[in-house]
mmCIF file of C-alpha atoms and ligand atoms in Angstrom:
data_model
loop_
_atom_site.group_PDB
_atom_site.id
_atom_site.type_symbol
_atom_site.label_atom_id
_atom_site.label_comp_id
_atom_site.label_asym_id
_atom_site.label_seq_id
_atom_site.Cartn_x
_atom_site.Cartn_y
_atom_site.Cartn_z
ATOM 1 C CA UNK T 1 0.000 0.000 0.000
ATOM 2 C CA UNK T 2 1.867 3.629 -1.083
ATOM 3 C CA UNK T 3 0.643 6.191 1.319
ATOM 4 C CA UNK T 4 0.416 9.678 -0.596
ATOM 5 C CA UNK T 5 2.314 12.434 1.009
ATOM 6 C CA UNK T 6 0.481 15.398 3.098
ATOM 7 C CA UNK T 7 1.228 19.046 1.914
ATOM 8 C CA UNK T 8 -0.186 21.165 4.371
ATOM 9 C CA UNK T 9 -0.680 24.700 3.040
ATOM 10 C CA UNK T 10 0.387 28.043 5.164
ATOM 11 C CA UNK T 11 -2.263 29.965 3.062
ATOM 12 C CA UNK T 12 -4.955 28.312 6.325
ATOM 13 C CA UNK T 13 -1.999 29.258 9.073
ATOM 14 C CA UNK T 14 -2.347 32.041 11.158
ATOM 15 C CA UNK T 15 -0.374 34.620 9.104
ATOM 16 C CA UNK T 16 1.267 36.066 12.202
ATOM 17 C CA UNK T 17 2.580 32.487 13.285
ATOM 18 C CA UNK T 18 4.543 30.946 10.505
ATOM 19 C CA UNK T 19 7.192 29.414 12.181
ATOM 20 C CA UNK T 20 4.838 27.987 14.406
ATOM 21 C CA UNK T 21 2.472 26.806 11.559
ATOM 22 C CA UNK T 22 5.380 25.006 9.724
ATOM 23 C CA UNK T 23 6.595 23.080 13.189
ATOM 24 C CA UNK T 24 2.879 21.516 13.550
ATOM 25 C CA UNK T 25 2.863 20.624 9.893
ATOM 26 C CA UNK T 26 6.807 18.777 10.679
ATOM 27 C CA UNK T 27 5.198 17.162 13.763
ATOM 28 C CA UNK T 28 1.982 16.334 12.305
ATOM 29 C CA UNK T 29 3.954 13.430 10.009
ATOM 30 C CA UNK T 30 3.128 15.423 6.961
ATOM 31 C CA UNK T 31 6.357 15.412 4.636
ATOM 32 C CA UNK T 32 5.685 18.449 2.834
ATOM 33 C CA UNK T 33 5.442 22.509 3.301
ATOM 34 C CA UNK T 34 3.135 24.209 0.318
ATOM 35 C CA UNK T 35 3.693 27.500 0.109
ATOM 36 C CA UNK T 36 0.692 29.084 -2.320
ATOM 37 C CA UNK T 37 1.916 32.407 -3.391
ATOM 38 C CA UNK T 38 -0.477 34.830 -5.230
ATOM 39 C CA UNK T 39 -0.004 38.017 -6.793
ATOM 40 C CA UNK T 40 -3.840 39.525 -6.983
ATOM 41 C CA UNK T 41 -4.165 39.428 -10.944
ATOM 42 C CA UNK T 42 -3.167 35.666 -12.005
ATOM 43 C CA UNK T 43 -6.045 34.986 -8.956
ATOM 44 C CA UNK T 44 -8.291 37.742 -6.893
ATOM 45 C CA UNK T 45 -5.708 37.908 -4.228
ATOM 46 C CA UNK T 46 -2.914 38.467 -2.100
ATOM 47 C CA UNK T 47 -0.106 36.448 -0.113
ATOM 48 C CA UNK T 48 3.751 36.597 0.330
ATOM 49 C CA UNK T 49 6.722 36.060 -1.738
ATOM 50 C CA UNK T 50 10.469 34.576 -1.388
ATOM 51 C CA UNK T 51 11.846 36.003 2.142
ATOM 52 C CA UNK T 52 9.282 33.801 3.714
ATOM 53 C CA UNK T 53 10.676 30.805 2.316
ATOM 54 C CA UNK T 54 14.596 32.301 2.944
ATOM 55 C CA UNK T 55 13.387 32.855 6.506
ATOM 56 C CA UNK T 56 11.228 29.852 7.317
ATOM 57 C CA UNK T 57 14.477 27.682 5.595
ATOM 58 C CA UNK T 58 17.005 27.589 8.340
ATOM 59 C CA UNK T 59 14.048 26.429 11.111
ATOM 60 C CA UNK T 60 12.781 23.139 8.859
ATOM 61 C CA UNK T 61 14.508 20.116 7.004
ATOM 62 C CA UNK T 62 10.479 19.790 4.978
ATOM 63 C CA UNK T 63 10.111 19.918 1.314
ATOM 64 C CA UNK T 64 9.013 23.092 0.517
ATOM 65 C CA UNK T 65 6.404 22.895 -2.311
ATOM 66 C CA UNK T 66 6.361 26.706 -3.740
ATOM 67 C CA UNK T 67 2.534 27.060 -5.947
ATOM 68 C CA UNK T 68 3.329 30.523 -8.037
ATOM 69 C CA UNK T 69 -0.255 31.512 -9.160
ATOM 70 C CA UNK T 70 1.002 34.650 -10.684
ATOM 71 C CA UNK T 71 1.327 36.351 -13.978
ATOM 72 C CA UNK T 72 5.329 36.036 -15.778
ATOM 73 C CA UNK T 73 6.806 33.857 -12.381
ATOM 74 C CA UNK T 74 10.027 33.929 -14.144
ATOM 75 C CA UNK T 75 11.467 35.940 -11.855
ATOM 76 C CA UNK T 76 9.972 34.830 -8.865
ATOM 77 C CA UNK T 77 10.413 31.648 -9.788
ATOM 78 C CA UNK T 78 14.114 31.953 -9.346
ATOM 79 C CA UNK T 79 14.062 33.590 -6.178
ATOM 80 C CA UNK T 80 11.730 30.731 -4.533
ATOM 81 C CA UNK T 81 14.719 28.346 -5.718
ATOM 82 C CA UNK T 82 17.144 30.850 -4.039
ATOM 83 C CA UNK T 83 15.181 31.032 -1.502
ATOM 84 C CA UNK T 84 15.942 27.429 -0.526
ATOM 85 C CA UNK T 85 12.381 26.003 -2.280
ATOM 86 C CA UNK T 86 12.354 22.164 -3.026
ATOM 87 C CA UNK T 87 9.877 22.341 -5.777
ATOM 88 C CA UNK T 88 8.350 25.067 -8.053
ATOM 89 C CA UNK T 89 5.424 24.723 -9.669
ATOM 90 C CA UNK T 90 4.044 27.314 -11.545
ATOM 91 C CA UNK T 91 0.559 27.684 -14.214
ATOM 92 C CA UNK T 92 0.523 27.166 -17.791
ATOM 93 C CA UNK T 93 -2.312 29.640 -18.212
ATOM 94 C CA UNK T 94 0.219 31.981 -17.118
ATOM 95 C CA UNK T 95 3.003 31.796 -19.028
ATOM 96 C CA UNK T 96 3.893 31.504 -23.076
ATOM 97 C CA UNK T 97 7.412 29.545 -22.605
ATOM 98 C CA UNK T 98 6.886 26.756 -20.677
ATOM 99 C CA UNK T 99 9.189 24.647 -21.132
ATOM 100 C CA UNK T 100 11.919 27.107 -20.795
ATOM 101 C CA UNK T 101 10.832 28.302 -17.162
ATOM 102 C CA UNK T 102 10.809 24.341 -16.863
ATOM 103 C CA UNK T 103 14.692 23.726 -17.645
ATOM 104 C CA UNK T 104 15.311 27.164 -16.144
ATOM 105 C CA UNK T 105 14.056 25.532 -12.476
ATOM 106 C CA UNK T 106 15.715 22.308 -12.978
ATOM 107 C CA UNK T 107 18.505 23.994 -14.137
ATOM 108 C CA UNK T 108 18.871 25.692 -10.773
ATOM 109 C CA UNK T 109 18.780 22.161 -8.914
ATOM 110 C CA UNK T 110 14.904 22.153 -7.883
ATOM 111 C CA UNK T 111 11.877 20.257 -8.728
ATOM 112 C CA UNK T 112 9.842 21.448 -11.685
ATOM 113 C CA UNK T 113 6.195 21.302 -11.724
ATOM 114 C CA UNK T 114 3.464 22.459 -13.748
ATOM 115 C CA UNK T 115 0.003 23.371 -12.669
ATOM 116 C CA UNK T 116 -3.178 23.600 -14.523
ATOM 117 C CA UNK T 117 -6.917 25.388 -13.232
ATOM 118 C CA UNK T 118 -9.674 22.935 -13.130
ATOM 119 C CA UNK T 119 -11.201 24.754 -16.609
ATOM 120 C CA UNK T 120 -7.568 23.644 -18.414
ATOM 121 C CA UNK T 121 -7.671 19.955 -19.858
ATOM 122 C CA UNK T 122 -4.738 17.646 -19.640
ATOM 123 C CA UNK T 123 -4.208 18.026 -23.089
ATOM 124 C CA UNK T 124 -2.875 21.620 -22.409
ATOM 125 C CA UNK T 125 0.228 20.604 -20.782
ATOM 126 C CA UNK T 126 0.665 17.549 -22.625
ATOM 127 C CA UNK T 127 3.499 18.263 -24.564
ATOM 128 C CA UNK T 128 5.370 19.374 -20.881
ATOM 129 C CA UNK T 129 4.729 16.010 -19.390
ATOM 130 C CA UNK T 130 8.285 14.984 -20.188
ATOM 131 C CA UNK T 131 9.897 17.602 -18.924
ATOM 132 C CA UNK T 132 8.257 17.986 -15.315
ATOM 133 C CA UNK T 133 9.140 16.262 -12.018
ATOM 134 C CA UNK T 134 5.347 17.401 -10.731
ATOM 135 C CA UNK T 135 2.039 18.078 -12.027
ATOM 136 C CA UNK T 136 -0.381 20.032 -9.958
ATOM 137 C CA UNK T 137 -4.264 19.329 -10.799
ATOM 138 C CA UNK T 138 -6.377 22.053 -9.157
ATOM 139 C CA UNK T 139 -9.512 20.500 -7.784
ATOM 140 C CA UNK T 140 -10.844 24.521 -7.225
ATOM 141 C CA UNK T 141 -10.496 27.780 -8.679
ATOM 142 C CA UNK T 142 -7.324 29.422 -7.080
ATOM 143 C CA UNK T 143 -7.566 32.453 -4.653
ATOM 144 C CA UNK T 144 -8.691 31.368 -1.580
ATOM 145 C CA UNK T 145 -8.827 28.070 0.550
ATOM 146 C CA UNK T 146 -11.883 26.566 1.962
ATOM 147 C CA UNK T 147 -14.018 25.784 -1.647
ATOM 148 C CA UNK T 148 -15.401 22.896 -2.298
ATOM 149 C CA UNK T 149 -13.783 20.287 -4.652
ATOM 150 C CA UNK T 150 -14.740 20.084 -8.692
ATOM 151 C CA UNK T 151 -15.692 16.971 -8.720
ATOM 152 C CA UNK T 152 -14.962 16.628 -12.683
ATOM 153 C CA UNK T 153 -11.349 17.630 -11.854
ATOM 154 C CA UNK T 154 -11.056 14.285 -10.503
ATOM 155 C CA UNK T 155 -10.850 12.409 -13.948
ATOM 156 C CA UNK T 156 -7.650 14.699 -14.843
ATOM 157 C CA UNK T 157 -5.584 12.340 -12.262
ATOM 158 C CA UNK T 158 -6.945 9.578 -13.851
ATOM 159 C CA UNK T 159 -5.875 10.795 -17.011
ATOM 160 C CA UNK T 160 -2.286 11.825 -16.137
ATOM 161 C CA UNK T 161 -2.046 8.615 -14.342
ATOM 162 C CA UNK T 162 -2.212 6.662 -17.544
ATOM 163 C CA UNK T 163 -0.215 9.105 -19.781
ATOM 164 C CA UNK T 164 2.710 9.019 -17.360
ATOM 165 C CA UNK T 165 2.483 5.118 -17.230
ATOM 166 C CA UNK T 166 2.123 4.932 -21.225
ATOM 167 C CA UNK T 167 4.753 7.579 -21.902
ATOM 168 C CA UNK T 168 7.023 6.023 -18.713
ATOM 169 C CA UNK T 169 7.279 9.628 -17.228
ATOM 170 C CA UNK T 170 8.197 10.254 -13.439
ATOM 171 C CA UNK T 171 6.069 13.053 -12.822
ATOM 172 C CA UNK T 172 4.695 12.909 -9.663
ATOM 173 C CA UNK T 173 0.714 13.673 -9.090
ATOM 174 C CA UNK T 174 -0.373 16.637 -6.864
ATOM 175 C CA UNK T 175 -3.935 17.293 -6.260
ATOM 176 C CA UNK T 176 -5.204 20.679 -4.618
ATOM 177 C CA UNK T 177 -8.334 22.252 -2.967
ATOM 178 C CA UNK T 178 -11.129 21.262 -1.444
ATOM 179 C CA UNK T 179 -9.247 18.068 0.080
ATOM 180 C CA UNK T 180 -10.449 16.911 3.827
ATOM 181 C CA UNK T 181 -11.085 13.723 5.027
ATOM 182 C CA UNK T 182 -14.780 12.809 2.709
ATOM 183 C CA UNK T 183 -12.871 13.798 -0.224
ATOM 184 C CA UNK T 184 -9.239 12.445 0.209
ATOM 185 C CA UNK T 185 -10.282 8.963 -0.593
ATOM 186 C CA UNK T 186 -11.702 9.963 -3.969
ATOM 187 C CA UNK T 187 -8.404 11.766 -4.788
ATOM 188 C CA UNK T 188 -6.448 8.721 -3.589
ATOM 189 C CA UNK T 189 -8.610 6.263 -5.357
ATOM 190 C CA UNK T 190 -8.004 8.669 -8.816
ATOM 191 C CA UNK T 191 -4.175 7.928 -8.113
ATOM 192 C CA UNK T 192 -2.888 11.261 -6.850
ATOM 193 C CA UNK T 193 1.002 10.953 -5.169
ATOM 194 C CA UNK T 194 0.493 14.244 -2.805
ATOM 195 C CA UNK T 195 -2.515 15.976 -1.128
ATOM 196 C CA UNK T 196 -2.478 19.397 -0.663
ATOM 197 C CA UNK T 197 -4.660 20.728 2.513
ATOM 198 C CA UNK T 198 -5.067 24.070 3.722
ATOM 199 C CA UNK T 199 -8.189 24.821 5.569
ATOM 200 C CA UNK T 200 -8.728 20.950 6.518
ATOM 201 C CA UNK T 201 -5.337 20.945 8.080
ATOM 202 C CA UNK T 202 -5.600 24.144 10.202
ATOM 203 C CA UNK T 203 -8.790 24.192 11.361
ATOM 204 C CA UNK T 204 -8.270 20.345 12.962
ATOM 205 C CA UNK T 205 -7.640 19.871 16.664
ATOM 206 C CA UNK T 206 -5.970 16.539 16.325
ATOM 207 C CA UNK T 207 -3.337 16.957 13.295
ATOM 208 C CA UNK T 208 -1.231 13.939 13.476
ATOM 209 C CA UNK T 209 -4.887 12.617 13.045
ATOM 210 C CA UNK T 210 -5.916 14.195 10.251
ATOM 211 C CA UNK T 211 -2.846 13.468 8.413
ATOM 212 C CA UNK T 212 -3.116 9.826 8.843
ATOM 213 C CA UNK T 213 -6.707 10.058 8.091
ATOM 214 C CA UNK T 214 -5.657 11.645 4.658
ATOM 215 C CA UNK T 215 -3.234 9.139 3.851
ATOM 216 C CA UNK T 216 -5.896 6.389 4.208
ATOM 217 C CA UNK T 217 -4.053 4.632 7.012
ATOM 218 C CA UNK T 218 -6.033 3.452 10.236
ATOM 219 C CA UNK T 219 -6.463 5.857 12.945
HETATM 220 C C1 DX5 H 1 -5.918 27.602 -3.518
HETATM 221 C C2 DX5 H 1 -4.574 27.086 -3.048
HETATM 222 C C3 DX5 H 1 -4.684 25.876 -2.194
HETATM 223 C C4 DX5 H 1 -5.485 26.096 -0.942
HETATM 224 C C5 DX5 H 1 -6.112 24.809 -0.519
HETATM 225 O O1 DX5 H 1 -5.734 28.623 -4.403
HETATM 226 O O2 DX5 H 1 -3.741 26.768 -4.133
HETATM 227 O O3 DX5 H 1 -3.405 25.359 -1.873
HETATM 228 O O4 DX5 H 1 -4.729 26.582 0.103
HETATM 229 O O5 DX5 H 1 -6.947 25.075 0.569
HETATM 230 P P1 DX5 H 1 -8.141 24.111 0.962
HETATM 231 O O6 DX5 H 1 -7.529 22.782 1.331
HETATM 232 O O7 DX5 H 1 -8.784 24.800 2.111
HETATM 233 O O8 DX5 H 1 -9.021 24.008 -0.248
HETATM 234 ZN ZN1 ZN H 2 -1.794 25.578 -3.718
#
């Protein structure tokens, strides 16, 4: 049985906590950090950029899973890796030259991924399936946390899941929004590799709980 991992988001932390936020996500057994940064035009809002990740870096050994939903992430993009990011994923509905921000992250020693909104069909990031270590399926429309999950969005993983076994690809599978404990099992029954969870995660008393819960394992 593969367990998928647990990406907590900091977009449901207390903003004025951080460091706090990202030492119950290490001892909740979740493996990963996401970091969802928005620039109020690519999506209808606001949230922080690299020097969190520079000064969150030194306090936690997690993989920290940058989300750019912003318009030409070139250059942020670059800073996040920097900034000591593991992974950076970024939108194809945001950017003409894909495949060059693509090598341009790898390039600088990080995880590339690509990300897609839930109106964007697998077919539009296709021909970047070879060249990305993550794909990002977004199971809301980006902005804010706490939506409910597209429930359509849910055949995209069950697309990219046979593409990447067809085309032998490595990508791994990251699924986002509207993911608690009714609808984690669909996402892990679709085949998804990572669960993002942002309001799920910070609004539950027992963490380590939820986490496990998430993964599918007993509780
Ligand atoms: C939405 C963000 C998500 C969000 C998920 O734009 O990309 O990462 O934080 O939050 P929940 O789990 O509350 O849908
Ligand atoms: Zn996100």
């Amino acid at each position: 049985m593969k367990y998928p991992f647990i990406a907590p988001s900091l977009l449901s932390a207390d903003f004025s906590h951080f460091a706090a936020a990202v030492s119950d996500i290490e001892a909740s057994g979740a493996e990963w950090v996401h970091l969802d940064v928005m620039d109020g035009k690519f999506v209808p809002n606001l949230t922080f950029g690299p020097k969190l990740a520079a000064d969150l870096r030194p306090q936690s050994t997690a993989f920290f899973d940058v989300h750019l939903m912003v318009y030409e992430p070139d250059n942020l993009a670059i800073a996040f890796a920097q900034a000591g990011a593991d992974c950076i994923t970024f939108h194809t509905e945001a950017v003409v030259h894909s495949h060059r921000l693509l090598m341009c992250i790898r390039g600088l020693g990080k995880k590339a991924g690509i990300s897609m909104v839930p109106s964007t069909p697998v077919s539009g990031i296709i021909e970047l399936l070879p060249f990305v270590d993550l794909v990002l399926v977004m199971t809301v429309d980006p902005g804010f946390g706490g939506q409910e999950l597209i429930p359509p969005c849910l055949e995209k993983i069950k697309t990219l899941v046979q593409i990447r076994e067809q085309g032998q690809y490595g990508f791994l599978i990251s699924v986002d929004g509207g993911i608690h404990a009714s609808t984690a099992p669909l996402v892990r029954e679709a085949g998804a590799d990572v669960l993002v969870t942002g309001s799920a995660f910070f609004n539950a008393q027992d963490k380590a709980a939820l986490v496990r819960c998430l993964k599918g394992m007993e509780t």
